[in-house]
Amino acid sequence: MRRAGLLLALPLAACVSAGPRAPAPAAAEVVAPPGWRSGTGRGATVDADWWTRFGDPALSALVARALANNVDVAVAAARVEEAHAAEALARAQLSPQVGGTLPETQGQTLSPLGTPSRAIGAQPGVTASFDLDLFGRLRQASRAARAQLLATEAARDTVRLATATSTASGYVTLRALDQRLQIARDTLAARGEALRIARRRFETGYSSRLELRQAQAEYAATEQLVPTAQLAIARQENALSLLVGDTPGPIARGLPLNRLTVPDIPAGLPADLLRRRPDLFQAEQTLVAADRSLDSQRATFLPNLALTGSAGLVLSTALGNPVGVFSLGASILAPIFDGGRLAAQEDAATARRNQAAFAYRRTALSAFRDVDDALAGVKRTREQAAALAGQVAAARGALQNATNRYRAGYSAYIEQLDAQRSLLTAELSLVQAENDRLTNAIALYGALGGGWQRP
């Protein structure tokens, strides 16, 4: 880029980590990332091997299906084809235009004796025109189309990246819902056993009707958790089916939630990983395209020189031999008075260029925030899950003690009821924390534009 403005250069030497925040990028000139999309070429931002680190083949297969069959990915690929055609059209404006003609004429002629006769003739020829593009109007337009093509390819990769992360997050959420359903069923079985004991104690006169009603109410409260979880599972399966391009239906499962592993995250991740983000490259190329369009618009103020030529033959029944004809010409077109149309178009192009510059800066700042949020989320949810695991173990032991005391007649049923409620709440919270930990790791994958290398 030749112009400097309120743009952003990513600090390659900086590091982002879960500790101190990265400093806010300073205003500087835009520098194109030369190493973006290095590796396998187009679409390399979605690393299929990375998903195997979760240890679940069903997750990897689901992401692969989504990338192959997702409708949004197909639409983005079609937009790339359209951008290729637009770039080829802009390039074609730099080449000479050649065409052919074959007009036919009929008429009457007079012989020296005054006798009229009909003559039939034709004048085949070739015409050519070429715009010299002295001041780069067409060249800048072609470069703008090229930058727009790169931006469209980056937009396609952005869709692919979002599809992969959404599919993986959806699968993790589905496994969390499965575990919630299993917890609800296990708790319902335990409440059923408690209800059976409470009913028997009431019938034999060892407890009051209050304990029986409490057991019945607690059983009904747990029973409604099962259809609620089943409804959430059905909706999540339908959402995943849409992502993978299928009609609503069941989704194949793999490992349970508590057996999925989070990929190891290095202590410090280099900030230049952000340059793999396709949305950042898309914003940059959009800025480049706007800048080239501005140059092309400014060139319309200058004179334009075009060369034209034609050559052909005159064939007629009135001529003994064909006659060759040719012409050469040049035209200069320069604006003299247009009522301010060209100036208004330049102002509009300048405004679009400035909008693209601020959009690029916003995208870069958002990228830093996404990484910082995901890193903090992975770290804090891991700590939360460890604490909740201890709470679940303690609540399970307290329930065992409360059950023994109740059956031995040393305590009221309310103690066992409180212990059951505490255990259910802790187990559901632990499932949510594990879900958040895995989804934050997936979010970090997307924030870095396609994950990171094994440490």
Short mmCIF file of N, CA and C in Angstrom, two decimals, residues 206-351:
data_model
loop_
_atom_site.label_atom_id
_atom_site.label_comp_id
_atom_site.label_asym_id
_atom_site.label_seq_id
_atom_site.Cartn_x
_atom_site.Cartn_y
_atom_site.Cartn_z
N TYR A 206 -43.69 -45.58 60.10
CA TYR A 206 -42.41 -45.05 60.56
C TYR A 206 -42.18 -43.59 60.17
N SER A 207 -42.95 -43.05 59.24
CA SER A 207 -42.78 -41.66 58.80
C SER A 207 -44.14 -41.05 58.55
N SER A 208 -44.14 -39.73 58.41
CA SER A 208 -45.39 -39.02 58.20
C SER A 208 -45.72 -38.92 56.72
N ARG A 209 -46.95 -38.45 56.48
CA ARG A 209 -47.38 -38.24 55.09
C ARG A 209 -46.55 -37.12 54.44
N LEU A 210 -46.02 -36.18 55.25
CA LEU A 210 -45.21 -35.10 54.70
C LEU A 210 -43.99 -35.63 53.97
N GLU A 211 -43.31 -36.58 54.55
CA GLU A 211 -42.13 -37.15 53.88
C GLU A 211 -42.52 -37.83 52.57
N LEU A 212 -43.66 -38.49 52.57
CA LEU A 212 -44.11 -39.15 51.34
C LEU A 212 -44.40 -38.11 50.26
N ARG A 213 -45.09 -37.02 50.63
CA ARG A 213 -45.39 -35.98 49.66
C ARG A 213 -44.11 -35.32 49.15
N GLN A 214 -43.17 -35.12 50.03
CA GLN A 214 -41.89 -34.54 49.60
C GLN A 214 -41.18 -35.45 48.60
N ALA A 215 -41.19 -36.73 48.85
CA ALA A 215 -40.55 -37.68 47.93
C ALA A 215 -41.27 -37.71 46.59
N GLN A 216 -42.61 -37.64 46.63
CA GLN A 216 -43.36 -37.63 45.38
C GLN A 216 -43.09 -36.36 44.58
N ALA A 217 -43.05 -35.22 45.26
CA ALA A 217 -42.78 -33.96 44.56
C ALA A 217 -41.38 -33.95 43.97
N GLU A 218 -40.40 -34.46 44.71
CA GLU A 218 -39.04 -34.47 44.20
C GLU A 218 -38.89 -35.42 43.01
N TYR A 219 -39.62 -36.53 43.04
CA TYR A 219 -39.59 -37.47 41.91
C TYR A 219 -40.18 -36.81 40.66
N ALA A 220 -41.31 -36.10 40.82
CA ALA A 220 -41.93 -35.44 39.68
C ALA A 220 -41.04 -34.32 39.13
N ALA A 221 -40.36 -33.59 40.04
CA ALA A 221 -39.47 -32.52 39.59
C ALA A 221 -38.31 -33.08 38.78
N THR A 222 -37.79 -34.23 39.16
CA THR A 222 -36.71 -34.85 38.39
C THR A 222 -37.22 -35.46 37.11
N GLU A 223 -38.44 -35.98 37.14
CA GLU A 223 -39.01 -36.64 35.96
C GLU A 223 -39.14 -35.66 34.79
N GLN A 224 -39.45 -34.39 35.07
CA GLN A 224 -39.61 -33.44 33.97
C GLN A 224 -38.28 -33.06 33.33
N LEU A 225 -37.16 -33.35 34.00
CA LEU A 225 -35.86 -33.07 33.41
C LEU A 225 -35.57 -33.96 32.21
N VAL A 226 -36.14 -35.16 32.20
CA VAL A 226 -35.85 -36.12 31.12
C VAL A 226 -36.42 -35.63 29.78
N PRO A 227 -37.73 -35.32 29.67
CA PRO A 227 -38.21 -34.83 28.37
C PRO A 227 -37.61 -33.49 27.96
N THR A 228 -37.26 -32.66 28.95
CA THR A 228 -36.61 -31.39 28.62
C THR A 228 -35.26 -31.64 27.94
N ALA A 229 -34.48 -32.57 28.49
CA ALA A 229 -33.19 -32.90 27.89
C ALA A 229 -33.37 -33.57 26.53
N GLN A 230 -34.38 -34.42 26.41
CA GLN A 230 -34.62 -35.08 25.13
C GLN A 230 -35.01 -34.09 24.05
N LEU A 231 -35.81 -33.08 24.42
CA LEU A 231 -36.18 -32.04 23.45
C LEU A 231 -34.95 -31.25 23.01
N ALA A 232 -34.09 -30.89 23.95
CA ALA A 232 -32.88 -30.16 23.60
C ALA A 232 -31.97 -30.99 22.71
N ILE A 233 -31.89 -32.29 22.95
CA ILE A 233 -31.06 -33.17 22.12
C ILE A 233 -31.61 -33.23 20.69
N ALA A 234 -32.94 -33.35 20.57
CA ALA A 234 -33.53 -33.41 19.23
C ALA A 234 -33.26 -32.12 18.45
N ARG A 235 -33.38 -30.99 19.10
CA ARG A 235 -33.12 -29.72 18.42
C ARG A 235 -31.65 -29.58 18.06
N GLN A 236 -30.77 -30.03 18.93
CA GLN A 236 -29.34 -29.94 18.63
C GLN A 236 -28.97 -30.86 17.48
N GLU A 237 -29.56 -32.04 17.42
CA GLU A 237 -29.31 -32.94 16.29
C GLU A 237 -29.80 -32.33 14.98
N ASN A 238 -30.94 -31.66 15.01
CA ASN A 238 -31.45 -31.02 13.81
C ASN A 238 -30.53 -29.89 13.36
N ALA A 239 -30.02 -29.13 14.32
CA ALA A 239 -29.10 -28.05 13.97
C ALA A 239 -27.82 -28.59 13.35
N LEU A 240 -27.29 -29.68 13.89
CA LEU A 240 -26.10 -30.28 13.32
C LEU A 240 -26.38 -30.87 11.94
N SER A 241 -27.57 -31.44 11.76
CA SER A 241 -27.92 -31.98 10.45
C SER A 241 -27.94 -30.88 9.40
N LEU A 242 -28.42 -29.70 9.78
CA LEU A 242 -28.40 -28.57 8.85
C LEU A 242 -26.98 -28.17 8.51
N LEU A 243 -26.09 -28.18 9.48
CA LEU A 243 -24.70 -27.79 9.23
C LEU A 243 -24.01 -28.76 8.27
N VAL A 244 -24.32 -30.04 8.39
CA VAL A 244 -23.67 -31.03 7.52
C VAL A 244 -24.43 -31.24 6.22
N GLY A 245 -25.48 -30.43 5.99
CA GLY A 245 -26.19 -30.50 4.72
C GLY A 245 -27.14 -31.65 4.59
N ASP A 246 -27.65 -32.19 5.70
CA ASP A 246 -28.57 -33.31 5.67
C ASP A 246 -29.94 -32.87 6.17
N THR A 247 -30.94 -33.71 5.91
CA THR A 247 -32.25 -33.48 6.51
C THR A 247 -32.19 -33.82 7.99
N PRO A 248 -33.11 -33.28 8.80
CA PRO A 248 -33.08 -33.55 10.24
C PRO A 248 -33.09 -35.04 10.54
N GLY A 249 -32.23 -35.43 11.45
CA GLY A 249 -32.13 -36.84 11.81
C GLY A 249 -31.11 -37.04 12.91
N PRO A 250 -30.93 -38.27 13.34
CA PRO A 250 -29.98 -38.55 14.42
C PRO A 250 -28.54 -38.32 13.97
N ILE A 251 -27.69 -38.01 14.94
CA ILE A 251 -26.27 -37.77 14.72
C ILE A 251 -25.47 -38.88 15.41
N ALA A 252 -24.52 -39.43 14.66
CA ALA A 252 -23.69 -40.50 15.24
C ALA A 252 -22.84 -39.95 16.37
N ARG A 253 -22.77 -40.72 17.47
CA ARG A 253 -21.99 -40.32 18.63
C ARG A 253 -20.69 -41.12 18.68
N GLY A 254 -19.74 -40.53 19.40
CA GLY A 254 -18.48 -41.20 19.66
C GLY A 254 -18.23 -41.31 21.15
N LEU A 255 -17.17 -40.68 21.61
CA LEU A 255 -16.81 -40.74 23.03
C LEU A 255 -17.74 -39.86 23.86
N PRO A 256 -17.97 -40.22 25.13
CA PRO A 256 -18.74 -39.33 26.00
C PRO A 256 -17.98 -38.05 26.29
N LEU A 257 -18.68 -37.08 26.85
CA LEU A 257 -18.10 -35.76 27.06
C LEU A 257 -16.87 -35.81 27.95
N ASN A 258 -16.92 -36.60 29.02
CA ASN A 258 -15.81 -36.61 29.98
C ASN A 258 -14.57 -37.32 29.45
N ARG A 259 -14.65 -37.94 28.25
CA ARG A 259 -13.48 -38.60 27.67
C ARG A 259 -12.89 -37.81 26.50
N LEU A 260 -13.53 -36.72 26.13
CA LEU A 260 -12.95 -35.85 25.10
C LEU A 260 -11.78 -35.08 25.69
N THR A 261 -10.70 -34.97 24.94
CA THR A 261 -9.49 -34.30 25.42
C THR A 261 -9.35 -32.94 24.76
N VAL A 262 -8.84 -32.00 25.52
CA VAL A 262 -8.56 -30.66 25.00
C VAL A 262 -7.13 -30.63 24.47
N PRO A 263 -6.90 -30.19 23.23
CA PRO A 263 -5.53 -30.11 22.72
C PRO A 263 -4.65 -29.27 23.62
N ASP A 264 -3.40 -29.71 23.77
CA ASP A 264 -2.45 -28.98 24.62
C ASP A 264 -2.21 -27.59 24.04
N ILE A 265 -2.27 -26.61 24.92
CA ILE A 265 -2.06 -25.22 24.50
C ILE A 265 -0.71 -24.77 25.03
N PRO A 266 0.20 -24.33 24.16
CA PRO A 266 1.51 -23.84 24.63
C PRO A 266 1.35 -22.66 25.57
N ALA A 267 2.41 -22.42 26.34
CA ALA A 267 2.37 -21.32 27.31
C ALA A 267 2.21 -19.98 26.63
N GLY A 268 2.81 -19.79 25.46
CA GLY A 268 2.69 -18.53 24.73
C GLY A 268 2.48 -18.82 23.26
N LEU A 269 1.51 -18.16 22.67
CA LEU A 269 1.24 -18.34 21.25
C LEU A 269 1.67 -17.08 20.51
N PRO A 270 2.48 -17.20 19.45
CA PRO A 270 2.95 -16.01 18.73
C PRO A 270 1.79 -15.28 18.08
N ALA A 271 1.87 -13.98 18.10
CA ALA A 271 0.79 -13.16 17.53
C ALA A 271 0.68 -13.32 16.03
N ASP A 272 1.75 -13.77 15.35
CA ASP A 272 1.64 -13.90 13.90
C ASP A 272 0.73 -15.06 13.51
N LEU A 273 0.30 -15.90 14.49
CA LEU A 273 -0.72 -16.88 14.16
C LEU A 273 -2.02 -16.20 13.74
N LEU A 274 -2.23 -14.99 14.24
CA LEU A 274 -3.43 -14.26 13.86
C LEU A 274 -3.46 -13.96 12.37
N ARG A 275 -2.30 -13.94 11.75
CA ARG A 275 -2.26 -13.61 10.33
C ARG A 275 -2.79 -14.74 9.49
N ARG A 276 -3.06 -15.88 10.10
CA ARG A 276 -3.70 -16.97 9.37
C ARG A 276 -5.21 -16.74 9.27
N ARG A 277 -5.74 -15.80 10.04
CA ARG A 277 -7.19 -15.59 10.04
C ARG A 277 -7.64 -15.10 8.66
N PRO A 278 -8.54 -15.82 8.02
CA PRO A 278 -8.98 -15.39 6.68
C PRO A 278 -9.79 -14.10 6.72
N ASP A 279 -10.52 -13.84 7.82
CA ASP A 279 -11.29 -12.60 7.85
C ASP A 279 -10.38 -11.38 7.90
N LEU A 280 -9.20 -11.52 8.53
CA LEU A 280 -8.25 -10.42 8.56
C LEU A 280 -7.67 -10.17 7.16
N PHE A 281 -7.34 -11.25 6.47
CA PHE A 281 -6.84 -11.11 5.10
C PHE A 281 -7.92 -10.56 4.18
N GLN A 282 -9.16 -10.98 4.40
CA GLN A 282 -10.27 -10.46 3.59
C GLN A 282 -10.41 -8.96 3.77
N ALA A 283 -10.34 -8.48 5.02
CA ALA A 283 -10.46 -7.04 5.26
C ALA A 283 -9.30 -6.28 4.62
N GLU A 284 -8.11 -6.88 4.66
CA GLU A 284 -6.96 -6.22 4.06
C GLU A 284 -7.09 -6.12 2.54
N GLN A 285 -7.52 -7.20 1.90
CA GLN A 285 -7.66 -7.18 0.45
C GLN A 285 -8.82 -6.30 0.01
N THR A 286 -9.85 -6.20 0.84
CA THR A 286 -10.92 -5.26 0.54
C THR A 286 -10.40 -3.84 0.55
N LEU A 287 -9.51 -3.55 1.48
CA LEU A 287 -8.87 -2.24 1.52
C LEU A 287 -8.01 -2.01 0.28
N VAL A 288 -7.26 -3.03 -0.12
CA VAL A 288 -6.43 -2.91 -1.33
C VAL A 288 -7.31 -2.65 -2.55
N ALA A 289 -8.43 -3.39 -2.66
CA ALA A 289 -9.32 -3.20 -3.80
C ALA A 289 -9.91 -1.79 -3.81
N ALA A 290 -10.28 -1.28 -2.64
CA ALA A 290 -10.82 0.08 -2.57
C ALA A 290 -9.77 1.10 -2.96
N ASP A 291 -8.52 0.85 -2.57
CA ASP A 291 -7.44 1.78 -2.92
C ASP A 291 -7.19 1.78 -4.42
N ARG A 292 -7.19 0.61 -5.04
CA ARG A 292 -6.99 0.54 -6.49
C ARG A 292 -8.16 1.17 -7.24
N SER A 293 -9.36 0.97 -6.73
CA SER A 293 -10.52 1.59 -7.37
C SER A 293 -10.44 3.11 -7.29
N LEU A 294 -9.92 3.61 -6.19
CA LEU A 294 -9.75 5.06 -6.07
C LEU A 294 -8.75 5.57 -7.10
N ASP A 295 -7.63 4.84 -7.29
CA ASP A 295 -6.66 5.25 -8.31
C ASP A 295 -7.28 5.23 -9.70
N SER A 296 -8.09 4.20 -9.97
CA SER A 296 -8.73 4.11 -11.28
C SER A 296 -9.71 5.26 -11.47
N GLN A 297 -10.43 5.62 -10.41
CA GLN A 297 -11.39 6.71 -10.53
C GLN A 297 -10.68 8.05 -10.76
N ARG A 298 -9.54 8.25 -10.12
CA ARG A 298 -8.80 9.48 -10.32
C ARG A 298 -8.25 9.58 -11.74
N ALA A 299 -7.95 8.44 -12.34
CA ALA A 299 -7.42 8.46 -13.70
C ALA A 299 -8.46 8.90 -14.72
N THR A 300 -9.74 8.86 -14.35
CA THR A 300 -10.77 9.30 -15.31
C THR A 300 -10.73 10.81 -15.53
N PHE A 301 -10.04 11.56 -14.66
CA PHE A 301 -9.90 13.00 -14.88
C PHE A 301 -8.91 13.32 -16.00
N LEU A 302 -8.08 12.34 -16.37
CA LEU A 302 -7.01 12.59 -17.34
C LEU A 302 -7.45 12.16 -18.73
N PRO A 303 -6.80 12.68 -19.79
CA PRO A 303 -7.19 12.30 -21.15
C PRO A 303 -6.98 10.82 -21.40
N ASN A 304 -7.81 10.28 -22.28
CA ASN A 304 -7.74 8.87 -22.63
C ASN A 304 -7.54 8.75 -24.14
N LEU A 305 -6.50 8.01 -24.55
CA LEU A 305 -6.15 7.86 -25.96
C LEU A 305 -6.50 6.45 -26.41
N ALA A 306 -7.27 6.34 -27.47
CA ALA A 306 -7.68 5.04 -28.02
C ALA A 306 -7.31 4.99 -29.50
N LEU A 307 -6.81 3.85 -29.95
CA LEU A 307 -6.46 3.62 -31.35
C LEU A 307 -7.50 2.70 -31.96
N THR A 308 -7.89 3.01 -33.20
CA THR A 308 -8.84 2.18 -33.92
C THR A 308 -8.33 1.95 -35.33
N GLY A 309 -8.71 0.87 -35.92
CA GLY A 309 -8.30 0.57 -37.29
C GLY A 309 -9.22 -0.45 -37.90
N SER A 310 -9.27 -0.46 -39.22
CA SER A 310 -10.08 -1.44 -39.94
C SER A 310 -9.44 -1.71 -41.29
N ALA A 311 -9.67 -2.90 -41.80
CA ALA A 311 -9.17 -3.28 -43.11
C ALA A 311 -10.13 -4.28 -43.72
N GLY A 312 -10.27 -4.22 -45.07
CA GLY A 312 -11.19 -5.15 -45.70
C GLY A 312 -11.11 -5.08 -47.21
N LEU A 313 -12.06 -5.76 -47.86
CA LEU A 313 -12.16 -5.82 -49.32
C LEU A 313 -13.55 -5.40 -49.74
N VAL A 314 -13.60 -4.80 -50.95
CA VAL A 314 -14.89 -4.47 -51.55
C VAL A 314 -15.11 -5.44 -52.71
N LEU A 315 -16.10 -6.28 -52.58
CA LEU A 315 -16.44 -7.26 -53.61
C LEU A 315 -17.79 -6.89 -54.20
N SER A 316 -17.86 -6.81 -55.56
CA SER A 316 -19.13 -6.43 -56.19
C SER A 316 -19.16 -7.01 -57.60
N THR A 317 -20.37 -7.29 -58.03
CA THR A 317 -20.54 -7.77 -59.41
C THR A 317 -20.30 -6.67 -60.42
N ALA A 318 -20.27 -5.43 -59.92
CA ALA A 318 -20.01 -4.30 -60.82
C ALA A 318 -18.53 -4.03 -60.99
N LEU A 319 -17.66 -4.70 -60.23
CA LEU A 319 -16.22 -4.50 -60.31
C LEU A 319 -15.56 -5.74 -60.86
N GLY A 320 -14.58 -5.51 -61.67
CA GLY A 320 -13.87 -6.65 -62.21
C GLY A 320 -12.97 -7.30 -61.19
N ASN A 321 -12.30 -6.50 -60.37
CA ASN A 321 -11.40 -7.00 -59.33
C ASN A 321 -11.80 -6.40 -57.98
N PRO A 322 -11.58 -7.14 -56.90
CA PRO A 322 -11.89 -6.58 -55.56
C PRO A 322 -10.97 -5.41 -55.25
N VAL A 323 -11.49 -4.50 -54.43
CA VAL A 323 -10.76 -3.29 -54.03
C VAL A 323 -10.46 -3.39 -52.53
N GLY A 324 -9.19 -3.21 -52.18
CA GLY A 324 -8.81 -3.24 -50.77
C GLY A 324 -8.95 -1.87 -50.13
N VAL A 325 -9.48 -1.83 -48.92
CA VAL A 325 -9.65 -0.57 -48.19
C VAL A 325 -9.13 -0.76 -46.77
N PHE A 326 -8.65 0.32 -46.19
CA PHE A 326 -8.22 0.27 -44.80
C PHE A 326 -8.32 1.67 -44.21
N SER A 327 -8.35 1.72 -42.87
CA SER A 327 -8.39 3.02 -42.19
C SER A 327 -7.70 2.89 -40.85
N LEU A 328 -7.04 3.94 -40.42
CA LEU A 328 -6.40 4.04 -39.12
C LEU A 328 -6.85 5.34 -38.46
N GLY A 329 -7.02 5.28 -37.15
CA GLY A 329 -7.45 6.49 -36.48
C GLY A 329 -7.14 6.45 -35.00
N ALA A 330 -7.22 7.56 -34.39
CA ALA A 330 -7.00 7.69 -32.96
C ALA A 330 -7.96 8.72 -32.41
N SER A 331 -8.36 8.52 -31.18
CA SER A 331 -9.27 9.47 -30.55
C SER A 331 -8.80 9.76 -29.14
N ILE A 332 -8.92 11.02 -28.77
CA ILE A 332 -8.56 11.46 -27.42
C ILE A 332 -9.82 11.98 -26.76
N LEU A 333 -10.12 11.40 -25.61
CA LEU A 333 -11.30 11.80 -24.85
C LEU A 333 -10.85 12.37 -23.52
N ALA A 334 -11.23 13.60 -23.26
CA ALA A 334 -10.86 14.25 -22.00
C ALA A 334 -12.07 14.98 -21.46
N PRO A 335 -12.31 14.87 -20.16
CA PRO A 335 -13.47 15.58 -19.58
C PRO A 335 -13.21 17.09 -19.55
N ILE A 336 -14.20 17.84 -19.97
CA ILE A 336 -14.12 19.30 -19.92
C ILE A 336 -15.12 19.84 -18.90
N PHE A 337 -16.35 19.46 -19.04
CA PHE A 337 -17.36 19.86 -18.06
C PHE A 337 -18.37 18.72 -17.93
N ASP A 338 -18.50 18.17 -16.74
CA ASP A 338 -19.42 17.06 -16.50
C ASP A 338 -20.38 17.33 -15.36
N GLY A 339 -20.45 18.57 -14.94
CA GLY A 339 -21.39 18.91 -13.88
C GLY A 339 -20.99 18.35 -12.51
N GLY A 340 -19.72 17.96 -12.35
CA GLY A 340 -19.27 17.45 -11.06
C GLY A 340 -19.45 15.98 -10.86
N ARG A 341 -19.81 15.24 -11.92
CA ARG A 341 -20.03 13.80 -11.78
C ARG A 341 -18.75 13.06 -11.42
N LEU A 342 -17.65 13.36 -12.11
CA LEU A 342 -16.39 12.67 -11.83
C LEU A 342 -15.88 12.99 -10.42
N ALA A 343 -16.02 14.23 -10.00
CA ALA A 343 -15.58 14.59 -8.65
C ALA A 343 -16.41 13.87 -7.60
N ALA A 344 -17.71 13.75 -7.84
CA ALA A 344 -18.56 13.04 -6.89
C ALA A 344 -18.20 11.56 -6.83
N GLN A 345 -17.88 10.98 -7.99
CA GLN A 345 -17.47 9.58 -8.01
C GLN A 345 -16.15 9.38 -7.27
N GLU A 346 -15.23 10.33 -7.40
CA GLU A 346 -13.97 10.23 -6.66
C GLU A 346 -14.21 10.33 -5.16
N ASP A 347 -15.08 11.25 -4.75
CA ASP A 347 -15.39 11.38 -3.33
C ASP A 347 -16.00 10.09 -2.78
N ALA A 348 -16.88 9.48 -3.56
CA ALA A 348 -17.48 8.22 -3.12
C ALA A 348 -16.42 7.12 -2.99
N ALA A 349 -15.49 7.06 -3.97
CA ALA A 349 -14.42 6.05 -3.89
C ALA A 349 -13.52 6.31 -2.70
N THR A 350 -13.25 7.58 -2.40
CA THR A 350 -12.43 7.89 -1.23
C THR A 350 -13.12 7.47 0.05
N ALA A 351 -14.41 7.73 0.14
CA ALA A 351 -15.16 7.33 1.33
C ALA A 351 -15.17 5.81 1.50
#
